[in-house]
Short mmCIF file of C-alpha atoms in Angstrom, two decimals:
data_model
loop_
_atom_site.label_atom_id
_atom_site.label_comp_id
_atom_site.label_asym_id
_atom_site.label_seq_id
_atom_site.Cartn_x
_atom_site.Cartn_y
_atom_site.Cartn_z
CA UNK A 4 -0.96 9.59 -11.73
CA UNK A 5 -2.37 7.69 -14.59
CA UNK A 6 1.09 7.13 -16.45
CA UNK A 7 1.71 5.73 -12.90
CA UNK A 8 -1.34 3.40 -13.17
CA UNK A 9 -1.17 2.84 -16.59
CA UNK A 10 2.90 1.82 -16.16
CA UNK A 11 3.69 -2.42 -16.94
CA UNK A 12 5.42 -2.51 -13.73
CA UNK A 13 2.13 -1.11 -11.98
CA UNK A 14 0.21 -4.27 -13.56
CA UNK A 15 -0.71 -5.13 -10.14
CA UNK A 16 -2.72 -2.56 -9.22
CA UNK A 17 -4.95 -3.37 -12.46
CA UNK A 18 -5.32 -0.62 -13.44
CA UNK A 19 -3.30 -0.20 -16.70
CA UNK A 20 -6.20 0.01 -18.95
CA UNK A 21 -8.21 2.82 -17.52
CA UNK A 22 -8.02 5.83 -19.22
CA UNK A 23 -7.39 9.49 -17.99
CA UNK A 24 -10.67 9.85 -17.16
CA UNK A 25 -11.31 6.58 -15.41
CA UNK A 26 -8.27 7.25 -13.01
CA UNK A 27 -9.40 10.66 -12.09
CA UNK A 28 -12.91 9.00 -11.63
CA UNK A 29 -11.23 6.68 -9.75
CA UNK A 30 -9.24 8.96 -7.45
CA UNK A 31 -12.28 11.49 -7.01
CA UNK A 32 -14.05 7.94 -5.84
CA UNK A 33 -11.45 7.37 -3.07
CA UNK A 34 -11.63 11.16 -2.33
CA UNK A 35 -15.40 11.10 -1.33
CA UNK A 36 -15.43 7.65 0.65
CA UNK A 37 -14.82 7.93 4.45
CA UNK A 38 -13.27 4.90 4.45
CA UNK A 39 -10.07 5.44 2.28
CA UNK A 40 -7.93 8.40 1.99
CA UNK A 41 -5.66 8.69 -0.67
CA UNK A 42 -1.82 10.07 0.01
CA UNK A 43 0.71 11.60 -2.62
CA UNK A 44 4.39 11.96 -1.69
CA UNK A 45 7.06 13.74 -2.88
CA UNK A 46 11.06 13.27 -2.75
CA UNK A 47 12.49 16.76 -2.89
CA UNK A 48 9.61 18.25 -3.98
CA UNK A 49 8.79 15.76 -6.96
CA UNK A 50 5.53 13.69 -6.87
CA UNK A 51 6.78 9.98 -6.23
CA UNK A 52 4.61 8.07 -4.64
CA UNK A 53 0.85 6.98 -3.97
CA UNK A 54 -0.26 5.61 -0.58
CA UNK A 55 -4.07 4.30 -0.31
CA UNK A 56 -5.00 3.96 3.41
CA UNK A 57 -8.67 2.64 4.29
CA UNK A 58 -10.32 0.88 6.99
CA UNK A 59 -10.20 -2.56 6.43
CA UNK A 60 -13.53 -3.72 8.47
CA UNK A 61 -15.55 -1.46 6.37
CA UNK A 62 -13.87 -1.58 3.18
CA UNK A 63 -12.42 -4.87 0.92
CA UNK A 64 -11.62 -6.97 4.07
CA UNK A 65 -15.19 -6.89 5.60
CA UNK A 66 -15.57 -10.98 6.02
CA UNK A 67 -11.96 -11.63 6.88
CA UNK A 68 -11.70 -12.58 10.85
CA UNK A 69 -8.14 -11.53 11.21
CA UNK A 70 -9.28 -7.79 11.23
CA UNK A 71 -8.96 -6.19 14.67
CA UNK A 72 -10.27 -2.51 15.84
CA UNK A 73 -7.14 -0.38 15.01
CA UNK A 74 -6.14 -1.87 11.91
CA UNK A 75 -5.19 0.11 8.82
CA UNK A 76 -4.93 -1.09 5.78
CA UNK A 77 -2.70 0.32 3.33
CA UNK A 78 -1.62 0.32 -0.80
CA UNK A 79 1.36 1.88 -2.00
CA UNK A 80 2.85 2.82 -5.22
CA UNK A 81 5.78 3.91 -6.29
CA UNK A 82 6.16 5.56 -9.60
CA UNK A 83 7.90 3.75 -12.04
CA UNK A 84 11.79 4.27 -12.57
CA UNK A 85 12.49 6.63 -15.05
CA UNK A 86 15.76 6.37 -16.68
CA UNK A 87 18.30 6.80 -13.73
CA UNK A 88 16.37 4.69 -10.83
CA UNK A 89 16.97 5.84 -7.53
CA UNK A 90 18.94 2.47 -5.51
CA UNK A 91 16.78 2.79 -2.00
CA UNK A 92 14.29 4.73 -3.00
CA UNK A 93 11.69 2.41 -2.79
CA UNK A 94 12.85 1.16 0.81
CA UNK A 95 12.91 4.64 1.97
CA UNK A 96 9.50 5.65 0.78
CA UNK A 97 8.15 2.07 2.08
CA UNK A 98 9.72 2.56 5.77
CA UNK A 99 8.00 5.77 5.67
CA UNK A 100 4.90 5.38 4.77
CA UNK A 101 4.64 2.38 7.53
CA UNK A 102 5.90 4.80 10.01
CA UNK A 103 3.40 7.55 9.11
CA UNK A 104 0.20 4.70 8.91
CA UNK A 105 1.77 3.93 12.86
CA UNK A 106 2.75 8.13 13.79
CA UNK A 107 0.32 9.96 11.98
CA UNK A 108 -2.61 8.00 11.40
CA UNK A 109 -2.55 5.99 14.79
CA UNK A 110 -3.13 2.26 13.39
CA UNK A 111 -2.42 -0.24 15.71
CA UNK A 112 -1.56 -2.77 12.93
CA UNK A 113 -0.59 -1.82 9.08
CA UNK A 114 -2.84 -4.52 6.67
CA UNK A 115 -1.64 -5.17 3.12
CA UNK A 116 -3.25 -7.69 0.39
CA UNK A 117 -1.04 -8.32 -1.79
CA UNK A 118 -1.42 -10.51 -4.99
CA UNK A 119 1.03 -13.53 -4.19
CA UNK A 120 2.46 -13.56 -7.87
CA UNK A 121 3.81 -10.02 -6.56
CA UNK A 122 6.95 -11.24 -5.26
CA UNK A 123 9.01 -7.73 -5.40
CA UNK A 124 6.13 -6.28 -2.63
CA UNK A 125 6.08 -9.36 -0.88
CA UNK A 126 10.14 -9.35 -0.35
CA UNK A 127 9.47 -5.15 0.29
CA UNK A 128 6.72 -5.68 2.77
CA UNK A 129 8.89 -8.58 4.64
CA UNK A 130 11.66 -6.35 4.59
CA UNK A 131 9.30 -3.78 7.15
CA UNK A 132 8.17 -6.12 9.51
CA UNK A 133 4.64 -7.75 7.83
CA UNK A 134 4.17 -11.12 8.50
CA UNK A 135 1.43 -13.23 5.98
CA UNK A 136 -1.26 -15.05 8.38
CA UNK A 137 -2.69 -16.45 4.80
CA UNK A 138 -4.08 -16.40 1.53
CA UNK A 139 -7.23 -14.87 0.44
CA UNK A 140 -9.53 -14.52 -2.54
CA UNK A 141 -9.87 -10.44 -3.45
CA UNK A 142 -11.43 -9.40 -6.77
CA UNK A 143 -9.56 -10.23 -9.09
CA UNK A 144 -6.28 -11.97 -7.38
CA UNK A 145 -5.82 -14.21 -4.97
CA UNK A 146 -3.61 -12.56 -1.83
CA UNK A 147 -1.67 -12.85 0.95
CA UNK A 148 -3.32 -10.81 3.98
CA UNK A 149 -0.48 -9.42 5.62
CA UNK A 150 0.04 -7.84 8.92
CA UNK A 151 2.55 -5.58 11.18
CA UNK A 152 2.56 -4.20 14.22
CA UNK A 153 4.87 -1.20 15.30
CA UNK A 154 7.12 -3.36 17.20
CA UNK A 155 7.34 -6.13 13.81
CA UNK A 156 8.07 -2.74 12.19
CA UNK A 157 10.78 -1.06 14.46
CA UNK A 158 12.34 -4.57 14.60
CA UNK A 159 12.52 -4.81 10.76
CA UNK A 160 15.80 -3.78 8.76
CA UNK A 161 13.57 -0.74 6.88
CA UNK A 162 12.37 0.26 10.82
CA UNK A 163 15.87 0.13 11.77
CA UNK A 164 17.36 1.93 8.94
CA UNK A 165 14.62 4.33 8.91
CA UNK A 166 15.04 5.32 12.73
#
């Protein structure tokens, strides 16, 4: 996990300069709030991804108005390419995580916050159905709160391929 973090191409998660012990600091953190639950997925058995899920009226979207009862909001990370990236790999593990925050978890709508200079997510998360009501201020970025429902994501090509 923290060669994930610590990655270039995970610079938006800033979190590149925290140390082995700050990530598992970090991670134990998410681990003990009630709030956010923290989600490691494998392709074919390998550790691949990271999914963050956490309750957006009680945790970093408090103050924002747009929040509705049932919304979850959700982080993802893919690990970096090694040297043979996998073409689809990202879509796939993005179309399923979405459909696990809807199947699994039971969220009405799926919230991402983006940083708007992160135009690879925000062409990922269009791709699965989230539409951006705005921009926000978030520590340390400014973002683009993003929403989708399970119909935005069922209609979406990554809901369509991933049916």
């Amino acid at each position: 996990m923290h060669a994930w973090l610590s990655h270039p191409a995970s610079s938006f998660w800033q979190m590149t300069d925290l140390s082995l012990d700050d990530v598992r600091d970090y991670l134990a953190g998410v681990s003990a709030d009630p709030y956010q639950n923290a989600w490691l997925g494998s392709v074919d058995g390998v550790p691949t991804f990271l999914v963050e899920t956490y309750d957006p009226a009680c945790l970093l979207l408090t103050d924002v108005p747009e929040i509705e009862p049932g919304d979850l909001g959700m982080h993802l990370l893919v690990a970096p390419p090694g040297d043979a990236p996998v073409h689809g790999l990202t879509s796939a593990v993005m179309a399923a995580t979405v459909r696990f925050c809807f199947e699994r978890l039971g969220a009405t709508r799926v919230v991402v916050e983006p940083d708007v200079a992160n135009t690879r997510i925000a062409a990922k998360n269009a791709a699965a159905g989230f539409r951006v009501l705005r921009e926000l201020g978030l520590p340390g970025k400014r973002a683009h709160l993003a929403v989708c429902t399970r119909a935005d994501f069922d209609a979406s090509p990554l809901g369509r391929s991933a049916a």
